[in-house]
CSV table of C-alpha atoms in Angstrom, one decimal:
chain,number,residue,atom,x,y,z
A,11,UNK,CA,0.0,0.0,0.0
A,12,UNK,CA,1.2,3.2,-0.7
A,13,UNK,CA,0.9,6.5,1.4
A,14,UNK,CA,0.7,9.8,0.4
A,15,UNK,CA,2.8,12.1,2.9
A,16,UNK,CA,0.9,15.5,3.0
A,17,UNK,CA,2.7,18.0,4.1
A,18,UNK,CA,2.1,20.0,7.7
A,19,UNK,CA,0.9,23.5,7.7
A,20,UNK,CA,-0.9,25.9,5.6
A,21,UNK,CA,0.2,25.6,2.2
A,22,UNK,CA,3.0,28.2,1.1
A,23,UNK,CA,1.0,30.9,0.1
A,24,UNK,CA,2.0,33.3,-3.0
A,25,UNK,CA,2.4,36.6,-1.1
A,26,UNK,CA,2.9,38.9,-4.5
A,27,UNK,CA,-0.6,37.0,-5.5
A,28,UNK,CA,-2.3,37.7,-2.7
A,29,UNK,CA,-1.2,41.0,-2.6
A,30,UNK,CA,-2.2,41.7,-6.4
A,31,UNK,CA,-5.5,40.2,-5.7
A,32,UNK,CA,-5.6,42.4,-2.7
A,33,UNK,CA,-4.9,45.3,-3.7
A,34,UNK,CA,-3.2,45.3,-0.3
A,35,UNK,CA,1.0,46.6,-0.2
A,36,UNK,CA,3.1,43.4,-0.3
A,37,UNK,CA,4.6,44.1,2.8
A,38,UNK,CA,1.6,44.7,4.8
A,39,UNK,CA,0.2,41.2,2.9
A,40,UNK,CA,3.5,39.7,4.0
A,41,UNK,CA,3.1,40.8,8.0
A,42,UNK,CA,-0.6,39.4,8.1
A,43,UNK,CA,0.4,36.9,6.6
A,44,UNK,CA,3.0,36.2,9.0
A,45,UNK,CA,0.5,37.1,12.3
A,46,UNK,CA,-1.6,34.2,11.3
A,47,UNK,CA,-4.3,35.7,8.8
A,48,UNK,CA,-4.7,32.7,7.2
A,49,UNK,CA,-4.2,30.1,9.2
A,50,UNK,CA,-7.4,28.9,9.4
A,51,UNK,CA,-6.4,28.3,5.8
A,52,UNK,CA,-6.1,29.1,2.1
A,53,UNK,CA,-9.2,29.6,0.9
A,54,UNK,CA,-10.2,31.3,-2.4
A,55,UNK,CA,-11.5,34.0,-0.2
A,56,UNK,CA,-8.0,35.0,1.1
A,57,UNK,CA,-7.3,38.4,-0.6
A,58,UNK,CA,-10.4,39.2,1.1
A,59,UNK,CA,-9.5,38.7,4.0
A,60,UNK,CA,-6.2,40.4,3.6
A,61,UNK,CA,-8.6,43.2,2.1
A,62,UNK,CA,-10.6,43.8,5.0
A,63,UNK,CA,-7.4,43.7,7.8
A,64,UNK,CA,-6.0,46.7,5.9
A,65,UNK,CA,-9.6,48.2,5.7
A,66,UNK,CA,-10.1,47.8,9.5
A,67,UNK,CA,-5.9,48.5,9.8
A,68,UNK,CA,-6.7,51.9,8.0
A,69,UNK,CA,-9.9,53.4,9.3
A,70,UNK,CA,-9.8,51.9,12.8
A,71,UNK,CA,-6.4,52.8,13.2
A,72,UNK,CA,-5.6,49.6,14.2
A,73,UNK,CA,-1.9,47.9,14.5
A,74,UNK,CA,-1.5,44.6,12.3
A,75,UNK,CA,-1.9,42.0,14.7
A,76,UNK,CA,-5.2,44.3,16.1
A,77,UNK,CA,-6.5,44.0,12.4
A,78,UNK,CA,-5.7,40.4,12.3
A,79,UNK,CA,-7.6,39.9,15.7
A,80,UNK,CA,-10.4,41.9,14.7
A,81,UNK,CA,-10.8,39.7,11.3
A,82,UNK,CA,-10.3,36.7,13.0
A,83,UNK,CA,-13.4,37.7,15.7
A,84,UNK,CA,-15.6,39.4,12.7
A,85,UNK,CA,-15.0,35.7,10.8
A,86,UNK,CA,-16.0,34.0,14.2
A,87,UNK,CA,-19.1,36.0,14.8
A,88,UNK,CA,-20.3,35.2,11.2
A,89,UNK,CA,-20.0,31.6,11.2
A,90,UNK,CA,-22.3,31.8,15.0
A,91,UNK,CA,-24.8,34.6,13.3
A,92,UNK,CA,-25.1,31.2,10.7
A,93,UNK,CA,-25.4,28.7,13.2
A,94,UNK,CA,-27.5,30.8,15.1
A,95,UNK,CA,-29.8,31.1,12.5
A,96,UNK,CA,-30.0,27.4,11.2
A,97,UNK,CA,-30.7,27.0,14.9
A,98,UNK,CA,-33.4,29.2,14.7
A,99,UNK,CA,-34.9,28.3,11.7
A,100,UNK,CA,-35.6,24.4,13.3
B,6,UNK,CA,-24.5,62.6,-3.2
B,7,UNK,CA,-25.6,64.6,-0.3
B,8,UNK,CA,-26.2,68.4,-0.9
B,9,UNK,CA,-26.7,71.4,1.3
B,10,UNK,CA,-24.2,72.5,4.7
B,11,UNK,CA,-22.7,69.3,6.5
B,12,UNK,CA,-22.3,70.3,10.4
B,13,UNK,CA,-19.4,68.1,10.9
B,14,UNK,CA,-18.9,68.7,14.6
B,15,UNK,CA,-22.2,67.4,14.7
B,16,UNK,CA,-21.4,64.9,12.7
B,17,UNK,CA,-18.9,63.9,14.7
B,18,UNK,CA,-20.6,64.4,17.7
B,19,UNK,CA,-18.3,67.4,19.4
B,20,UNK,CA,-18.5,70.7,20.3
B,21,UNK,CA,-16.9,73.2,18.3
B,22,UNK,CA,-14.3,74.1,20.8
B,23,UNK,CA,-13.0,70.3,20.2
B,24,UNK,CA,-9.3,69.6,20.8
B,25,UNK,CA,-7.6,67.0,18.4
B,26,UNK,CA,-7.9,64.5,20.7
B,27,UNK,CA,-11.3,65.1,21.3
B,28,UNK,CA,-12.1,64.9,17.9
B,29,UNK,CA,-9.7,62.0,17.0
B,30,UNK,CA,-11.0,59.7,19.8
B,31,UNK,CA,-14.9,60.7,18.8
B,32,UNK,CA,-14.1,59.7,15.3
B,33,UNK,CA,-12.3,56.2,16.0
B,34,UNK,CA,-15.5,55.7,18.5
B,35,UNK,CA,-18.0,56.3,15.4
B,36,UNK,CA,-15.9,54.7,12.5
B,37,UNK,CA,-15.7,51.3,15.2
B,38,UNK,CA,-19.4,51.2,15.2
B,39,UNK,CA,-20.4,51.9,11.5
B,40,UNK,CA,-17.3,50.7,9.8
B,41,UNK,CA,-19.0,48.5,6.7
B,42,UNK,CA,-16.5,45.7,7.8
B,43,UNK,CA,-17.7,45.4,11.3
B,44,UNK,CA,-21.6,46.9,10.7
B,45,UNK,CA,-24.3,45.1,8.7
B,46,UNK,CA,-26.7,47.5,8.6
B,47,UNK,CA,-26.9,48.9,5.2
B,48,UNK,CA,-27.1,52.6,6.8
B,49,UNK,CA,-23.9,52.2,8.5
B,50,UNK,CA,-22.4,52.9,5.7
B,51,UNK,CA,-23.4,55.9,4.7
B,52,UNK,CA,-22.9,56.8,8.0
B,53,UNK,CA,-18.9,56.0,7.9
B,54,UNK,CA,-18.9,57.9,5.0
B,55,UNK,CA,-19.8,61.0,6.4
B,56,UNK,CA,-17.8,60.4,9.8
B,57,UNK,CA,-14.9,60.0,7.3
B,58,UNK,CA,-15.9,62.7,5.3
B,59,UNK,CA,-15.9,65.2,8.8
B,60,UNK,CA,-13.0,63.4,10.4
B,61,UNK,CA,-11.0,64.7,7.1
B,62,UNK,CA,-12.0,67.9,7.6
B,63,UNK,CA,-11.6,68.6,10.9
B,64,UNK,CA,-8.3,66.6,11.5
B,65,UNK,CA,-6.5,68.7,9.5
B,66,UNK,CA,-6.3,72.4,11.1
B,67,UNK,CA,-6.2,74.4,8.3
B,68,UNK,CA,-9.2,72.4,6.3
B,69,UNK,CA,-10.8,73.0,9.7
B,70,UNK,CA,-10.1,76.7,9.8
B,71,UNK,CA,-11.7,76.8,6.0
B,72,UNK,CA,-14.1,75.3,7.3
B,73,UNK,CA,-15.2,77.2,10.3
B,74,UNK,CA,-14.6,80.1,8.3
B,75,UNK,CA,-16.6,80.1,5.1
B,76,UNK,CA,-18.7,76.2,6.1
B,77,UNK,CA,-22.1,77.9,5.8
B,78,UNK,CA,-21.5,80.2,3.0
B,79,UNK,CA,-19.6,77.5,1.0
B,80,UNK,CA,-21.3,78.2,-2.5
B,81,UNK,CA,-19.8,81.5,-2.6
B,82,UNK,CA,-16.4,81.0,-3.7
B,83,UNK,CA,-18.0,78.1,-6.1
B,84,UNK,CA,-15.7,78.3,-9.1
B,85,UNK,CA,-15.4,74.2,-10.2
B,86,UNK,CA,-13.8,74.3,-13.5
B,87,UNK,CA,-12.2,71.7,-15.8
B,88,UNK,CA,-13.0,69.3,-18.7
B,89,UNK,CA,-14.5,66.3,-18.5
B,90,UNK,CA,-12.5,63.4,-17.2
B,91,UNK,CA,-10.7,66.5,-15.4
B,92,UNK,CA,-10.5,67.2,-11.2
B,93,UNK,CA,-8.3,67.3,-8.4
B,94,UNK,CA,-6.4,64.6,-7.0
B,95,UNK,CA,-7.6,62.0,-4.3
B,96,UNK,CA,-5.2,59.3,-2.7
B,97,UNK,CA,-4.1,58.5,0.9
B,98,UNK,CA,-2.6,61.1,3.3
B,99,UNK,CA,-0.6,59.8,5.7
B,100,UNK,CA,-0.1,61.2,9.1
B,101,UNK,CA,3.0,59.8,9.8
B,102,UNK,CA,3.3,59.1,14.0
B,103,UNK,CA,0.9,56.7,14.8
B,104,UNK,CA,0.2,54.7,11.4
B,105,UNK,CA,-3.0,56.7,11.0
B,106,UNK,CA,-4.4,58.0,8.2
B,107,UNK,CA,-7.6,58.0,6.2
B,108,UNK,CA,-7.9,57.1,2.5
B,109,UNK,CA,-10.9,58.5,0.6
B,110,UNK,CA,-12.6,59.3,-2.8
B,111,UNK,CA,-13.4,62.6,-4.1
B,112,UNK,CA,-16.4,60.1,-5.6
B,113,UNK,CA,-16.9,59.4,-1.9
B,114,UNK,CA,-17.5,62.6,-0.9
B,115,UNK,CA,-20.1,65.2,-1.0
B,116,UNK,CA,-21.1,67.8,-3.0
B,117,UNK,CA,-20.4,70.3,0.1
B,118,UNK,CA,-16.9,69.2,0.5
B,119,UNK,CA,-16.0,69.3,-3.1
B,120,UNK,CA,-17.5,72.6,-3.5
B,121,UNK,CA,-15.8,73.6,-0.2
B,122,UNK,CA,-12.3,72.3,-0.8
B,123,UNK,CA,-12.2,70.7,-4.4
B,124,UNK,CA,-10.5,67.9,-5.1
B,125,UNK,CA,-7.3,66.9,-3.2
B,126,UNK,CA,-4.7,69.5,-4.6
B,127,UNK,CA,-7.0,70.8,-6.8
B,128,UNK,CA,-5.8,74.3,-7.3
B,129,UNK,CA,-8.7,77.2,-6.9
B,130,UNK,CA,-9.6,80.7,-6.5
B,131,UNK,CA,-11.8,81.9,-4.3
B,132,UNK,CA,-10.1,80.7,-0.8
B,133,UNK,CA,-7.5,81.7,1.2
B,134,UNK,CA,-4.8,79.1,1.5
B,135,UNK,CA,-5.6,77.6,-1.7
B,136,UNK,CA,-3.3,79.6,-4.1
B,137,UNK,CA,-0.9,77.5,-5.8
B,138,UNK,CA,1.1,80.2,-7.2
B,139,UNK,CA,4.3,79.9,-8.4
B,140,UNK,CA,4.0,76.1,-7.0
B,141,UNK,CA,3.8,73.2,-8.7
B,142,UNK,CA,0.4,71.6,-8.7
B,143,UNK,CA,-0.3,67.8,-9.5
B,144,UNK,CA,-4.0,67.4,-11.0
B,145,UNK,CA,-5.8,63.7,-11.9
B,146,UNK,CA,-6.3,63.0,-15.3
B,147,UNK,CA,-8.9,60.0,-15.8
B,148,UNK,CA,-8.6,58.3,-19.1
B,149,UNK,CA,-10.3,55.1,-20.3
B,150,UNK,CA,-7.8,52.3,-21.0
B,151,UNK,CA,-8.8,52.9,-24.9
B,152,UNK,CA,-7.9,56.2,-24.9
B,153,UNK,CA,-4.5,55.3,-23.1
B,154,UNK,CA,-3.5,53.0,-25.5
B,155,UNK,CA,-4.5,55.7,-28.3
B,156,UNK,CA,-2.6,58.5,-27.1
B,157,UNK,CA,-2.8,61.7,-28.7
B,158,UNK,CA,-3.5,65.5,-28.3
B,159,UNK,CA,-6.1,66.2,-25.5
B,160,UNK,CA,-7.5,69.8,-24.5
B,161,UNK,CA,-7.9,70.3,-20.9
B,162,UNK,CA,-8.9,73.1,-18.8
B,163,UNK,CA,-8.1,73.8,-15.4
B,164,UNK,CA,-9.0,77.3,-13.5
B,165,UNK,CA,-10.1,79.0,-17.1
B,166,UNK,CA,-7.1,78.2,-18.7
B,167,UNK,CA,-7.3,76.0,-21.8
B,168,UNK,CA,-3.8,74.1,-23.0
B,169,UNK,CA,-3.1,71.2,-25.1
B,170,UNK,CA,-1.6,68.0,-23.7
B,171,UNK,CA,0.2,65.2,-25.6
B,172,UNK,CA,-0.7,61.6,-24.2
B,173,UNK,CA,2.0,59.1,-25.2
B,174,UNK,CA,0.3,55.7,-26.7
B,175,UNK,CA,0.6,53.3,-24.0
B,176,UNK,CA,0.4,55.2,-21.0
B,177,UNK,CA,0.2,53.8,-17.7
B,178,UNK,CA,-1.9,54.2,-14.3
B,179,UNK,CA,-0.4,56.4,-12.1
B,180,UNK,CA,2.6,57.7,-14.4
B,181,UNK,CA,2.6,61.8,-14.3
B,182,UNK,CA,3.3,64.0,-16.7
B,183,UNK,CA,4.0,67.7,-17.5
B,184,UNK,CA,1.3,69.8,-18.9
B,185,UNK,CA,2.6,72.8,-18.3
B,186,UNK,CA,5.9,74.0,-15.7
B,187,UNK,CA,3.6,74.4,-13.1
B,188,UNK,CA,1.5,71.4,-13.7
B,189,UNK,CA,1.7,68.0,-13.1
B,190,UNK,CA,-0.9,65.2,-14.9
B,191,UNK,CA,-1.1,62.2,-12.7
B,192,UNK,CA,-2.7,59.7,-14.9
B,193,UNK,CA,-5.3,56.9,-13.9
B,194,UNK,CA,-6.9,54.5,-15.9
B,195,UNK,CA,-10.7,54.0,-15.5
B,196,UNK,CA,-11.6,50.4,-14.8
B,197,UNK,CA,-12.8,49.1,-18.0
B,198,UNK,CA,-15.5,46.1,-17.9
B,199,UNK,CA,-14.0,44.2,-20.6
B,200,UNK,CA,-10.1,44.4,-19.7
B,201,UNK,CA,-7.8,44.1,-16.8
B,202,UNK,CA,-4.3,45.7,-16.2
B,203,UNK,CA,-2.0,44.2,-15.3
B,204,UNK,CA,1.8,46.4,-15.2
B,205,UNK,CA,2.0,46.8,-19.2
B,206,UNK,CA,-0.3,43.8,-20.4
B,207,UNK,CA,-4.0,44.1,-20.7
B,208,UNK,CA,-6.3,40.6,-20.0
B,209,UNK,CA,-9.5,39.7,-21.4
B,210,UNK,CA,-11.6,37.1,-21.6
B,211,UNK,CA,-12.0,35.0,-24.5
B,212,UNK,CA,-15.4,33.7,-24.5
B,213,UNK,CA,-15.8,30.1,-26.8
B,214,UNK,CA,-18.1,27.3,-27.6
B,215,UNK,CA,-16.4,23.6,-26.0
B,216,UNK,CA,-16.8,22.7,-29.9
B,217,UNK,CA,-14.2,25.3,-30.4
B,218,UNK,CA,-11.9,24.9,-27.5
B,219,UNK,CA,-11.9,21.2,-29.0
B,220,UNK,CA,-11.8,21.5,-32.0
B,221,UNK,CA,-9.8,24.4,-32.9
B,222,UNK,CA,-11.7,28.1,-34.6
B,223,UNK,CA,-10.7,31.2,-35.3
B,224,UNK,CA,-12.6,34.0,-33.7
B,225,UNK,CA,-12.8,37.7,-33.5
B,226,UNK,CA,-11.7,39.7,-30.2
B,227,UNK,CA,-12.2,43.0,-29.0
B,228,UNK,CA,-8.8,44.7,-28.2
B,229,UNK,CA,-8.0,48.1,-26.9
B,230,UNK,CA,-7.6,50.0,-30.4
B,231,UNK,CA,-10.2,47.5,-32.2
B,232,UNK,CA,-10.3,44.1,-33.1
B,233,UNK,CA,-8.1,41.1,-34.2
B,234,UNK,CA,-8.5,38.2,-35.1
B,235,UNK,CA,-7.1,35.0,-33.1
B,236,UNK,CA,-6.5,30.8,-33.7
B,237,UNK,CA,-7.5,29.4,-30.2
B,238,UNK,CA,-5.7,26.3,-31.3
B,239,UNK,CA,-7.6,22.6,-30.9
B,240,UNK,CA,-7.6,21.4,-27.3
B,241,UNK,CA,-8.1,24.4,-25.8
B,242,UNK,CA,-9.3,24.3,-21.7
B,243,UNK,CA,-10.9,27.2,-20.0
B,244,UNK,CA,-7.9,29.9,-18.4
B,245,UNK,CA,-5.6,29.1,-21.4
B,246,UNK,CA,-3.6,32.8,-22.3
B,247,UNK,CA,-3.4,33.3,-26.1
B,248,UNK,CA,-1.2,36.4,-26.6
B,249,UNK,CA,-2.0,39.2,-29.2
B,250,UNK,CA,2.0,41.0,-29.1
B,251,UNK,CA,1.7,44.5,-28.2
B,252,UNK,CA,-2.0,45.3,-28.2
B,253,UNK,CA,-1.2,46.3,-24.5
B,254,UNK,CA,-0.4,49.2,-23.0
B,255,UNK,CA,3.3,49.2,-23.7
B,256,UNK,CA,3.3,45.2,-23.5
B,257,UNK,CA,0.8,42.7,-24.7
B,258,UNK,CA,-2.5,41.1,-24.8
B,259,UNK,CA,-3.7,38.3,-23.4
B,260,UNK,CA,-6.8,36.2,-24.3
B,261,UNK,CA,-7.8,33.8,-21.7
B,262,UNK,CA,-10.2,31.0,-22.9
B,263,UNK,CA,-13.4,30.6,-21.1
B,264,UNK,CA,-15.6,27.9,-22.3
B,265,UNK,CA,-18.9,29.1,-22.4
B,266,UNK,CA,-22.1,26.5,-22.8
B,267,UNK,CA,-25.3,27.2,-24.0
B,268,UNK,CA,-27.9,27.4,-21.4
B,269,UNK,CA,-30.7,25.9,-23.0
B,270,UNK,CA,-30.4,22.8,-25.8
B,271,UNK,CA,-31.9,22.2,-28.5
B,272,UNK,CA,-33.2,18.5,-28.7
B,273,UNK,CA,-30.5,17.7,-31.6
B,274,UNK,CA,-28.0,19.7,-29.3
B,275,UNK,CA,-28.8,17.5,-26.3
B,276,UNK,CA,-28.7,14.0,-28.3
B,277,UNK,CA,-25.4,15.0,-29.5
B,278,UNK,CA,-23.5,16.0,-26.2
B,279,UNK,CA,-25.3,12.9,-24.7
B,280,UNK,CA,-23.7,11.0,-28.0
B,281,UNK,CA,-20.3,12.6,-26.5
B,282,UNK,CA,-20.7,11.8,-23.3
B,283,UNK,CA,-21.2,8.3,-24.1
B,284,UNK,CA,-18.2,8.1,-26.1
B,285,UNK,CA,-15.8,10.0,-25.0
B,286,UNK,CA,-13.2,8.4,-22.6
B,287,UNK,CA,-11.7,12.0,-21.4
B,288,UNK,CA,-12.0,12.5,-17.5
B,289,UNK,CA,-11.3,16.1,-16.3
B,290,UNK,CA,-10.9,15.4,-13.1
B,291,UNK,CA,-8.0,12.9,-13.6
B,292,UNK,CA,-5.0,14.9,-13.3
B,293,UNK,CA,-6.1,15.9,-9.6
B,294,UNK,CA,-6.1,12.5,-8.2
């Protein structure tokens, strides 16, 4: 039998991409990146997200990892709004 | 667009007397609750908008002394001039220090601020503080990406003053240029629904029957100084980049295949695709296992 190794981690993610995609500086993509943006993974909706840190970044004055905190919460409240509402729907 | 006076103090909820500080802090307060990331509600914003619009009035001391000074009688010194295609600059400002700084639209904004301060660098009669004199002034100069790629002489007109400006074929977003000694074009490309930019090549989308991704065709496309005509060559998938050389803005243009399928079929055009479906041994999926 043979196994195929997958490796660990998010996959390496194509900062000057993202950051096209973005519309986001490179550098600024780069530090989100690096603060954990994406680590709950890759997903086509990833310049978005990197997007909206810089939008919240810019007219929140927030700091990076702030921005990054703040997307991370907005992303959680979402997917519980969701729930919430399948919930309530029953 | 709103019309008419815009209190911003009230706006931003602050007396008139308001330190920096004071108004800094009541701004971050508003733009946290109606920020369109963080707020649903459709209203919110509008309501952002016009926090942002006051914030970058009243942040700045001598906007906010214009302001205070001629606010309520702002349609006065009303002297807006310039072609079409034609206004004052908008961009970022930065603030330096703490990492702050707003980024807005003149499109953004409304008719009270335009007609209070003009674009961003726009240079105008009328106020105090505004005189560009004997400085240089940098204006916005919008072209479509057709017209970019064209080139040519343009008349423009900026305070009254006509003058002729030369476009060079192929020009790019954001490279400036000199109209005049004092005056500095900054250009920018209007998004254009059929291409994208990308540095000196131009993309579009190539739209094609599956017969003719598979079996070959020539077809007609749209480029930015008319059309051409291009082989999509047999075996062609969806994303594929057929290049047209130099049909870009300084570079070239790519064609991407997108295999478009009809949405209804006709009986014949259903027995046919199920005939191909039966036959056919091609998985598209295969290469991903």
């Amino acid at each position: 039998m043979t196994a195929t190794l997958v490796p660990r981690g998010a996959p390496p993610v194509e900062i000057a991409v993202l950051a096209r995609r973005s519309g986001v500086d490179p550098g600024l993509t780069r530090r989100f990146v690096a603060l954990g943006l994406l680590d709950r993974g890759y997903t086509p909706d990833a310049a978005a997200r990197v997007a909206r840190a810089a939008r919240l970044r810019r007219d929140l004055a927030l700091n990076c990892a702030g921005a990054v905190l703040a997307c991370e919460l907005l992303a959680r409240i979402d997917d519980l709004e969701r729930r919430l509402s399948r919930y309530e729907q029953r | 667009m709103a019309v008419g006076y815009h209190d911003y103090y009230e706006t931003l909820g602050v007396p008139r007397t308001a330190s920096e500080d004071e108004i800094r802090r009541a701004y971050r307060k508003l733009a946290r609750e109606n920020h369109p990331d963080v707020n649903k509600d459709p209203a919110a914003e509008q309501r952002f908008k016009e926090v942002s619009e006051a914030y970058e009035v009243l942040r700045d001391p001598e906007k906010r002394a214009q302001y205070d000074r001629f606010g309520r009688n702002w349609k006065a010194g009303q002297d807006v001039s310039g072609s079409s295609g034609f206004r004052g600059r908008s961009g970022r400002q930065g603030s330096g220090g703490n990492g702050e700084y707003v980024e807005f639209d003149d499109a953004d904004f409304s008719e009270f601020f335009e007609g209070l301060f003009g674009g961003r660098g726009r240079r105008r009669g009328g106020f105090g503080g505004f005189d560009g004199r004997g400085m240089e002034t940098e204006a916005v100069l919008e072209l479509s990406l057709e017209e970019a790629a064209r080139g040519g002489r343009r008349t423009l007109s900026l305070d009254g003053d006509d003058f002729e400006v030369e476009i060079p074929p192929g020009v790019r977003d954001g490279q400036v240029l000199r109209a005049r000694d004092d005056l500095l074009l900054r250009i920018r490309l209007r998004r254009h629904p059929r291409f994208r930019v990308r540095d000196a090549d131009v993309y579009t989308d190539l739209r094609v029957a599956p017969w003719e991704a598979a079996l070959g065709a020539t077809v007609e496309v749209r480029t930015l100084r008319g059309t051409a005509k291009l082989k999509v060559p047999p075996g062609s998938s969806s994303g594929r980049r057929l290049r047209l050389r130099g049909e870009g803005l300084g570079g070239d243009l790519y064609a991407e295949v997108k295999i478009m399928v009809p949405k209804k079929l006709s009986k014949k055009e259903r027995q046919l695709f199920e005939q191909l479906a039966k036959t056919s041994t091609f998985d598209p999926r295969e290469e991903r296992r």
